[in-house]
PDB file of C-alpha atoms in Angstrom:
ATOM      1  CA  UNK A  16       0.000   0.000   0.000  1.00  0.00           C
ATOM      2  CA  UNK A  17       2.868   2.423   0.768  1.00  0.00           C
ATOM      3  CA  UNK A  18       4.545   1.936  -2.496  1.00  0.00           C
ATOM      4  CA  UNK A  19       1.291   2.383  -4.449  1.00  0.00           C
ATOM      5  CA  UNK A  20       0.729   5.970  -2.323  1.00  0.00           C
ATOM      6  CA  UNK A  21       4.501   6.548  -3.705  1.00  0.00           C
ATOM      7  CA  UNK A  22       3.705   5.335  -7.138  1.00  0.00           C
ATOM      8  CA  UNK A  23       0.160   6.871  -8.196  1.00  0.00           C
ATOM      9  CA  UNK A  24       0.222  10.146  -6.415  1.00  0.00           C
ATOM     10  CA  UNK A  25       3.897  10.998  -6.178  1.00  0.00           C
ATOM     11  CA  UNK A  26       6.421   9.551  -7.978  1.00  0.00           C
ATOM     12  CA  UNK A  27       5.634  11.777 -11.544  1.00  0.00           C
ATOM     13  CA  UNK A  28       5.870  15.072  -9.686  1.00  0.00           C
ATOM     14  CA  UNK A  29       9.531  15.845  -8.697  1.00  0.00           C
ATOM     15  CA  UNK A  30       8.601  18.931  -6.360  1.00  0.00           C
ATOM     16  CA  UNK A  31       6.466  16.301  -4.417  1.00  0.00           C
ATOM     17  CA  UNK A  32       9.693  14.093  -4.667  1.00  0.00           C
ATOM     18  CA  UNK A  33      11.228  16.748  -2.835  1.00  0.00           C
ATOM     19  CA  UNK A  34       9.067  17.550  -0.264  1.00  0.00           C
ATOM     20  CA  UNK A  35       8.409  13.636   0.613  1.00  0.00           C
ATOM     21  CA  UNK A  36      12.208  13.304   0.864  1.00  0.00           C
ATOM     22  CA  UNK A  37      12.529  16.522   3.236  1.00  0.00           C
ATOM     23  CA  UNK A  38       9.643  15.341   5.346  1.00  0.00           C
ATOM     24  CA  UNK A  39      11.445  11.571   6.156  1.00  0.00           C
ATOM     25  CA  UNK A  40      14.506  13.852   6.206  1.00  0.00           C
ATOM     26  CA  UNK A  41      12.502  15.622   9.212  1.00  0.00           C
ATOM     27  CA  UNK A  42      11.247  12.269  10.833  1.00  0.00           C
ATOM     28  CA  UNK A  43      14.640  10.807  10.506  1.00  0.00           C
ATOM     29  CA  UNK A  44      16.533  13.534  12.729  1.00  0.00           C
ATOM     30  CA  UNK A  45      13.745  13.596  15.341  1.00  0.00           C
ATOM     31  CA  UNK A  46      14.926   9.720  15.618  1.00  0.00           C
ATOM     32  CA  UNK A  47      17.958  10.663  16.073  1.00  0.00           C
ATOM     33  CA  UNK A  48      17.738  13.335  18.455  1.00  0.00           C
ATOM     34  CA  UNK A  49      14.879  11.166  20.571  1.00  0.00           C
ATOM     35  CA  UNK A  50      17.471   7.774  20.457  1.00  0.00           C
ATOM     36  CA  UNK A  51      20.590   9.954  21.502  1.00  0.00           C
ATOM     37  CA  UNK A  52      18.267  11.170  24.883  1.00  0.00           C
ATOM     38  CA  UNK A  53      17.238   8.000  25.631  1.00  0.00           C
ATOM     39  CA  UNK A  54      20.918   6.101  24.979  1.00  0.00           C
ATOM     40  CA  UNK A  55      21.970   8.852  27.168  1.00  0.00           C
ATOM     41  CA  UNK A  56      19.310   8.375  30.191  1.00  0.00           C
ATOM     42  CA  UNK A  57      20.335   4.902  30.064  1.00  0.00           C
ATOM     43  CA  UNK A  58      23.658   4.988  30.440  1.00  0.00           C
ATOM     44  CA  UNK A  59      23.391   7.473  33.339  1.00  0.00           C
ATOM     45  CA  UNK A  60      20.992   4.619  35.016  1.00  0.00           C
ATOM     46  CA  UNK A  61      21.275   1.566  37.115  1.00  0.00           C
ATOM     47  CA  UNK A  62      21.127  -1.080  34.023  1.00  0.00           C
ATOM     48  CA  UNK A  63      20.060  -3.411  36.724  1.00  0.00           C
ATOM     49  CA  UNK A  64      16.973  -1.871  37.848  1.00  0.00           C
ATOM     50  CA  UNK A  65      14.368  -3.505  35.528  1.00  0.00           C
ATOM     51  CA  UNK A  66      11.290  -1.228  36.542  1.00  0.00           C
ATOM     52  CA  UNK A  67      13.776   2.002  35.998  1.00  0.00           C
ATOM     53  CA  UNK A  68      14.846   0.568  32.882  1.00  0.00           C
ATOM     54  CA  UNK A  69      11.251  -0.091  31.652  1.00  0.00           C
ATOM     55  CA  UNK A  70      10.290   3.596  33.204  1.00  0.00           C
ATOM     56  CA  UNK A  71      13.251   4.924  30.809  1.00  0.00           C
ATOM     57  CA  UNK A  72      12.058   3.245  28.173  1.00  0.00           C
ATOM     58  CA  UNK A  73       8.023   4.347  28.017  1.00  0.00           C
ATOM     59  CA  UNK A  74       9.679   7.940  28.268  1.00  0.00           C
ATOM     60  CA  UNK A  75      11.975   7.218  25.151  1.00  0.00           C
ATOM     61  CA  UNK A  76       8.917   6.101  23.363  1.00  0.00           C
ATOM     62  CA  UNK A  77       6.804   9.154  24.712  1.00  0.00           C
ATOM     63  CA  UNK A  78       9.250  11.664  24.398  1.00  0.00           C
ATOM     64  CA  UNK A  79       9.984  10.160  20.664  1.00  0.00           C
ATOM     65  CA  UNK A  80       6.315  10.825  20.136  1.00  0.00           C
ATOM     66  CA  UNK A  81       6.078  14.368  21.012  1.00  0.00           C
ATOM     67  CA  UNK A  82       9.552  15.062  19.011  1.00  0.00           C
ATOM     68  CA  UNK A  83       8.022  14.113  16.166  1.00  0.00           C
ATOM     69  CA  UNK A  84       5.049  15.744  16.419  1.00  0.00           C
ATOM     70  CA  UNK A  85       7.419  19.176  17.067  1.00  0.00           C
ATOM     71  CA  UNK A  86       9.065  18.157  14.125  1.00  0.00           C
ATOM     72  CA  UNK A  87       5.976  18.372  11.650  1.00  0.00           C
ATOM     73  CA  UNK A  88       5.416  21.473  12.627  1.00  0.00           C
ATOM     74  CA  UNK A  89       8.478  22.853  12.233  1.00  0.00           C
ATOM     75  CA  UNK A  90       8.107  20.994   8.423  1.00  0.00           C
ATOM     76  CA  UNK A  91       4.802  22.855   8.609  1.00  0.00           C
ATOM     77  CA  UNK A  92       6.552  26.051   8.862  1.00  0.00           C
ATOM     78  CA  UNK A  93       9.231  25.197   6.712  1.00  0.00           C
ATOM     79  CA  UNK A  94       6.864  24.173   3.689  1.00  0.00           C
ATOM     80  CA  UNK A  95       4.455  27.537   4.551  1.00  0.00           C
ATOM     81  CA  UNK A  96       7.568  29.653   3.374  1.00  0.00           C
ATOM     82  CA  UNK A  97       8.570  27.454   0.619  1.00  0.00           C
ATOM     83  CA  UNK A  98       4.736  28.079  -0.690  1.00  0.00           C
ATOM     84  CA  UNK A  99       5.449  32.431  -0.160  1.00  0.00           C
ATOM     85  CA  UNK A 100       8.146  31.699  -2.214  1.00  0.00           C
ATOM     86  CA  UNK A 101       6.899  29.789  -4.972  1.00  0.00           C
ATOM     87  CA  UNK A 102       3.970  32.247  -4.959  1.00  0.00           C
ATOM     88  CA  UNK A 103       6.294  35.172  -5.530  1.00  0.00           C
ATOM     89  CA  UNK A 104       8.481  33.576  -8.448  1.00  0.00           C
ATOM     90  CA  UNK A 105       5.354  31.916 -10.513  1.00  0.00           C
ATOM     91  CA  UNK A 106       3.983  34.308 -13.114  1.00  0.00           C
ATOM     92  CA  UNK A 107       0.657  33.811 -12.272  1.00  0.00           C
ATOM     93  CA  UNK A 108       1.213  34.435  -8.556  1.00  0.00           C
ATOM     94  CA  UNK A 109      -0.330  30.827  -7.390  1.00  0.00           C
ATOM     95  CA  UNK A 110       1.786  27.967  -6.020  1.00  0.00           C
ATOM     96  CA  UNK A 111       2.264  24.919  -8.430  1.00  0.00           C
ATOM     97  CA  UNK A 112       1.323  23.089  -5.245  1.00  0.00           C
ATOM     98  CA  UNK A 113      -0.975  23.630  -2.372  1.00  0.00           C
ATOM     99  CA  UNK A 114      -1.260  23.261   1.466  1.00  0.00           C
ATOM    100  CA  UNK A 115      -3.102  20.612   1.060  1.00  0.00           C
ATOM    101  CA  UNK A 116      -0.906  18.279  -1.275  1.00  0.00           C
ATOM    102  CA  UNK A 117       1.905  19.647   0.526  1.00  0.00           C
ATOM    103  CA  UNK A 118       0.414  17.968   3.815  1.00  0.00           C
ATOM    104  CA  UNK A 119      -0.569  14.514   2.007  1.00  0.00           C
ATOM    105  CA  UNK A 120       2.858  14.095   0.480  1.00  0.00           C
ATOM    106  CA  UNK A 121       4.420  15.286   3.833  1.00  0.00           C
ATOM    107  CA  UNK A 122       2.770  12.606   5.801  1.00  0.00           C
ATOM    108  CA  UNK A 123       4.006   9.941   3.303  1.00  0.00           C
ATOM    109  CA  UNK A 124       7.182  11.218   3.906  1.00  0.00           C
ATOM    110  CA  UNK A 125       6.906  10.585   7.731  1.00  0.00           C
ATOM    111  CA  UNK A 126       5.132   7.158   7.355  1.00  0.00           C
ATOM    112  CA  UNK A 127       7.389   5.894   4.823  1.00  0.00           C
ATOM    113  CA  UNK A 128      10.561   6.905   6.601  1.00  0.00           C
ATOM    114  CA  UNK A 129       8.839   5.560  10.395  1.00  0.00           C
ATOM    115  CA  UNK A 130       8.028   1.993   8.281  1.00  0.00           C
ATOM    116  CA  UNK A 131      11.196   1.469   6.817  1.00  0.00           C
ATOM    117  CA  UNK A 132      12.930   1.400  10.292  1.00  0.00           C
ATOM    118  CA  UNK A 133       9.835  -0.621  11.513  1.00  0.00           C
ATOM    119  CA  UNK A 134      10.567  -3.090   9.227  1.00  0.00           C
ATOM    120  CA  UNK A 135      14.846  -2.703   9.669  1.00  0.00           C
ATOM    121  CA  UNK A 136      14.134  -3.653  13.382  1.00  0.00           C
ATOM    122  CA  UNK A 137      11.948  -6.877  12.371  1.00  0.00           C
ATOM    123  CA  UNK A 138      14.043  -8.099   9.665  1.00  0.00           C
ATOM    124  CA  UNK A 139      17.273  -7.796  12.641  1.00  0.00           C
ATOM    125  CA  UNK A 140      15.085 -10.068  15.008  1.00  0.00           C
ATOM    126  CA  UNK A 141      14.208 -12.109  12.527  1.00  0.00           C
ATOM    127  CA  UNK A 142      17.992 -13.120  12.299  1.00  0.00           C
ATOM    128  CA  UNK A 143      18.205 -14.680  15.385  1.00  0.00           C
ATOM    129  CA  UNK A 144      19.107 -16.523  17.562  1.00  0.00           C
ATOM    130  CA  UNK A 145      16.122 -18.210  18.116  1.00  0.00           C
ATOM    131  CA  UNK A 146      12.657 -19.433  17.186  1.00  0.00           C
ATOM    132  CA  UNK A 147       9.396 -17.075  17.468  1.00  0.00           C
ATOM    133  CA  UNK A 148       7.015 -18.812  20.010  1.00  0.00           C
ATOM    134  CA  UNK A 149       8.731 -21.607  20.711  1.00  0.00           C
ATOM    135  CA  UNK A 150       8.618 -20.079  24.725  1.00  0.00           C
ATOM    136  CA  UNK A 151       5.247 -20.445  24.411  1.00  0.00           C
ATOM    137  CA  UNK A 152       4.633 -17.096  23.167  1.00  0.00           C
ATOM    138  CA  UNK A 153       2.511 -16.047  20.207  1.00  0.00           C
ATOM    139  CA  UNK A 154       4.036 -16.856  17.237  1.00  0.00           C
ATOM    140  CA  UNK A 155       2.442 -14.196  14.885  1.00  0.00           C
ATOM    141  CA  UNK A 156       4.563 -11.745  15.867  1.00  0.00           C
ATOM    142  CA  UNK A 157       6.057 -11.060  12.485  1.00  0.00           C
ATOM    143  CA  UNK A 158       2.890 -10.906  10.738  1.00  0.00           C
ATOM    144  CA  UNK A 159       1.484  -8.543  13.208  1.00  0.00           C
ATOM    145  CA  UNK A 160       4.678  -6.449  13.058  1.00  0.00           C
ATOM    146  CA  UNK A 161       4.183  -5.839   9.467  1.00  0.00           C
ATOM    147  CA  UNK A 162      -0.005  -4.658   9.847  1.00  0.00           C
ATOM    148  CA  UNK A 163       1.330  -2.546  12.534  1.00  0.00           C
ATOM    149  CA  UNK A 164       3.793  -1.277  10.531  1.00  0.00           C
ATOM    150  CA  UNK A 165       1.358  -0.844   7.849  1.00  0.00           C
ATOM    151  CA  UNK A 166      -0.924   1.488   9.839  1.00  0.00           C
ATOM    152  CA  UNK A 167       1.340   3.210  11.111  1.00  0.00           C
ATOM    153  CA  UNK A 168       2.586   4.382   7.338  1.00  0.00           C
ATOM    154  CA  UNK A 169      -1.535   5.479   6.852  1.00  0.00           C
ATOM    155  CA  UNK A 170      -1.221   7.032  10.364  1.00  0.00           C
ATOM    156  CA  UNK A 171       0.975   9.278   9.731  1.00  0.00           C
ATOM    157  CA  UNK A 172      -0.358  10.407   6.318  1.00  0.00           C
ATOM    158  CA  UNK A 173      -3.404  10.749   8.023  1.00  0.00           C
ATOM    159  CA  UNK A 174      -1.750  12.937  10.931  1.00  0.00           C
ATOM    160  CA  UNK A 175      -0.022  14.966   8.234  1.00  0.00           C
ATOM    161  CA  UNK A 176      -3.059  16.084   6.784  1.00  0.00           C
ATOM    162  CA  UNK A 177      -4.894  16.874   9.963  1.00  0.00           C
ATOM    163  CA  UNK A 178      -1.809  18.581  11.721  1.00  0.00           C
ATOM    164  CA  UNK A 179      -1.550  20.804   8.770  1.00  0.00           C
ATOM    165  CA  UNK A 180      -4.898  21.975   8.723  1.00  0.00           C
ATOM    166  CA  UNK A 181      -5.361  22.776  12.459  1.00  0.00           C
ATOM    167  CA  UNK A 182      -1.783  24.652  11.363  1.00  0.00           C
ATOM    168  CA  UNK A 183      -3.372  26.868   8.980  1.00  0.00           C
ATOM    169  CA  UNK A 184      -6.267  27.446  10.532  1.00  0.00           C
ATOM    170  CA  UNK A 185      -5.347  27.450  14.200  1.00  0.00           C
ATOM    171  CA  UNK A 186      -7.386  25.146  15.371  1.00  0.00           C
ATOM    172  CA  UNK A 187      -4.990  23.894  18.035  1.00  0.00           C
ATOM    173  CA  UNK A 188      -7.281  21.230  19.340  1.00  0.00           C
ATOM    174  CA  UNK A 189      -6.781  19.537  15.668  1.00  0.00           C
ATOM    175  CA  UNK A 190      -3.064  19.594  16.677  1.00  0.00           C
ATOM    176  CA  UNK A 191      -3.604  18.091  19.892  1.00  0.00           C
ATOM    177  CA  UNK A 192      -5.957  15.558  18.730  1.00  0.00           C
ATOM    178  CA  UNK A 193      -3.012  14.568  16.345  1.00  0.00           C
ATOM    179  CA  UNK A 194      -0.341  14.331  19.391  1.00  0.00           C
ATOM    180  CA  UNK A 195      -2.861  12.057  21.911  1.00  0.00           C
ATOM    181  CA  UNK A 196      -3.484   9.784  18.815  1.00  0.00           C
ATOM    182  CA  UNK A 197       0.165   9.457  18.133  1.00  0.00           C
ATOM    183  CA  UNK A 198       0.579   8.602  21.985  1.00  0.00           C
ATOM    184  CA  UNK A 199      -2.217   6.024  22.268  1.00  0.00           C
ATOM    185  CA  UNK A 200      -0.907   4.040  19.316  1.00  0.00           C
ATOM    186  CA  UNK A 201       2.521   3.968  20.388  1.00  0.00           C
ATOM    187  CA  UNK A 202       1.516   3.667  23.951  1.00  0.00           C
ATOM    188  CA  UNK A 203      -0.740   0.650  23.086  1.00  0.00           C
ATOM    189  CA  UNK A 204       2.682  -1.442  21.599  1.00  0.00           C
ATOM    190  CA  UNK A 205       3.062  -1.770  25.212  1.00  0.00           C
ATOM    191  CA  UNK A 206       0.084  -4.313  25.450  1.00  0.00           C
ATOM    192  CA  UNK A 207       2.355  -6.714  23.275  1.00  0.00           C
ATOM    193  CA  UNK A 208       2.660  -9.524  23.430  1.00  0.00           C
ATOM    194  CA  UNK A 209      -1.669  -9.275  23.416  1.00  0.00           C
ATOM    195  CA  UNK A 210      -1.257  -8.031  19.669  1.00  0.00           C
ATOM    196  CA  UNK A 211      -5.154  -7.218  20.047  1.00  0.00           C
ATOM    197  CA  UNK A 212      -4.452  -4.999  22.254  1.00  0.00           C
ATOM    198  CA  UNK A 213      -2.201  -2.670  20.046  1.00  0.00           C
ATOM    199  CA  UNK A 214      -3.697  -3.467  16.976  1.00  0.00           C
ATOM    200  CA  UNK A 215      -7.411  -3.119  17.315  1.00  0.00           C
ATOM    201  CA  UNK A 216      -7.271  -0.038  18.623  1.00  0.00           C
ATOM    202  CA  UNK A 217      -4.795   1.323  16.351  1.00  0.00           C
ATOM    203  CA  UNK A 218      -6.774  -0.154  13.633  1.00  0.00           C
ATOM    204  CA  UNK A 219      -9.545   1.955  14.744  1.00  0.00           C
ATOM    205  CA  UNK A 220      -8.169   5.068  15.282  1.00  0.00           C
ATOM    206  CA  UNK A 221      -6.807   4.699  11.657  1.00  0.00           C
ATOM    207  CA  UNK A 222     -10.402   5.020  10.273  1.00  0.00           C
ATOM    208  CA  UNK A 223     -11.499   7.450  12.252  1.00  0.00           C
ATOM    209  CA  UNK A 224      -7.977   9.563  11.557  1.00  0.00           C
ATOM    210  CA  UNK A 225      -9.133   8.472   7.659  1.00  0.00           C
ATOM    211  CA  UNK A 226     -12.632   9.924   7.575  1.00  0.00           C
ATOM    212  CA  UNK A 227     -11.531  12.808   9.675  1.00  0.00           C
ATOM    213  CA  UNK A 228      -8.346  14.126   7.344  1.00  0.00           C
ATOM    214  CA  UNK A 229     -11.065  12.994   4.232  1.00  0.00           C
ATOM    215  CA  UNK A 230     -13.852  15.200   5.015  1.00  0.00           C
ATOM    216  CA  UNK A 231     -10.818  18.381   5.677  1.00  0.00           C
ATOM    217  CA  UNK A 232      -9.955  17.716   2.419  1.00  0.00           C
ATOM    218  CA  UNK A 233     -12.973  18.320   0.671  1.00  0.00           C
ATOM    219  CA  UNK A 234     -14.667  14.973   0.145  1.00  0.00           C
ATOM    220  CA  UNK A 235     -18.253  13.766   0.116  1.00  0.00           C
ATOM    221  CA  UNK A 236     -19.695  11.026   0.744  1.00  0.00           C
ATOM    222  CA  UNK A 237     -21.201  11.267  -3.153  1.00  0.00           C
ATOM    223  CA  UNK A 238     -17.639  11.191  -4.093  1.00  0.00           C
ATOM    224  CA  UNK A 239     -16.859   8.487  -2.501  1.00  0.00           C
ATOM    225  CA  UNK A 240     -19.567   6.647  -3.517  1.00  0.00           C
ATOM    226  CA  UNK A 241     -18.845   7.181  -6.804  1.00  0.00           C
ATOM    227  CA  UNK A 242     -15.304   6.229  -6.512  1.00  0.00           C
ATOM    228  CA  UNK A 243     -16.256   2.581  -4.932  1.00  0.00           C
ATOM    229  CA  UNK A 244     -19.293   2.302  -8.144  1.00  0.00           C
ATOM    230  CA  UNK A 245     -16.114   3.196 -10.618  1.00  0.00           C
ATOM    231  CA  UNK A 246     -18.505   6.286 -11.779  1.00  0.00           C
ATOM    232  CA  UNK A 247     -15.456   8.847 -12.651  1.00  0.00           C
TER     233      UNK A 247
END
């Protein structure tokens, strides 16, 4: 699904090529910066204290969350000037590209950049040593990996049209709504190994992000109706 976003709505624009690279660019160093804080609070810590340990480690995942989130907007502002710009060098004085796009592709960006390290971290456990499951414990946990992974890619694409448009508009609570989403899902990996209890929910909160950043963008549910009848 990822590589078809990339493919159908992307790939033949290089400006959108740009901005999609800039925005995992953006995701990418809020890794980094979140990974170096928490590598850091670890080694200041007692390594043998599990519960501290496990304490440090719902705070790296927290505090990843909310650097991200800082880091869209900052990509928010970032992309707001790029559009002055354009706007003042076109000869018709409109941008080849709007707010709008410019949020969509942005997203991608972010959940295409979050999956691919996703699925870097499952393909390194699935070297070994070891068997999934053979403790006992569930042995889907490569096939659930991969649908989280896969929401979390429409997540973010999702997020990336909503953050932008509480952006522009001010509606902060848009913005918020965006960062306690963001939190539950990654909050609710904490429920593994009940996969239900991560994926479910984050399943759910994936439709309602999807009809939510749909109806911002100008659809109707006669549009969409007409999509699904192949009436074009």
């Amino acid at each position: 699904p990822a590589l078809g976003l990339f493919l159908f709505t992307i790939a033949r624009d290089p400006l959108r090529i740009i901005i999609l690279i800039a925005g995992a660019f953006f995701w990418l160093v809020s890794l980094l910066l979140s990974s170096l804080i928490w590598f850091i609070a670890v080694k200041a810590s007692d390594p043998q204290d599990e519960s501290l340990q496990k304490g440090l480690l719902i705070f790296g995942v927290m505090f990843s969350v909310l650097l991200q989130e800082a880091f869209r907007f900052l990509y928010y502002k970032l992309l707001r000037k790029a559009i002055e710009g354009l706007v003042a060098l076109s000869e018709d004085g409109c941008s080849p590209i709007s707010i709008q796009q410019m949020a969509y592709v942005a997203g991608v960006g972010f959940g295409l950049m979050s999956g691919a390290f996703s699925m870097i971290n499952l393909l390194a456990d699935a070297l070994g040593p070891g068997t999934v499951g053979i403790h006992g414990d569930s042995q889907l946990y490569f096939l659930t990996s991969a649908f989280m992974t896969m929401v979390l890619i429409f997540l973010h694409t999702f997020w990336g049209i909503l953050f932008f448009h509480g952006c522009e508009h001010r509606r902060w609570w848009e913005i918020t709504a965006v960062v306690v989403m963001h939190l539950a899902v990654s909050g609710s990996t904490f429920c593994n190994p009940l996969y239900v209890g991560s994926l479910v929910p984050s399943y759910l909160l994936m439709a309602a992000a999807a009809a939510w950043a749909y109806s911002l963008s100008g659809g109707s549910t006669q549009n969409l109706r007409r999509f699904f009848l192949c009436k074009f």
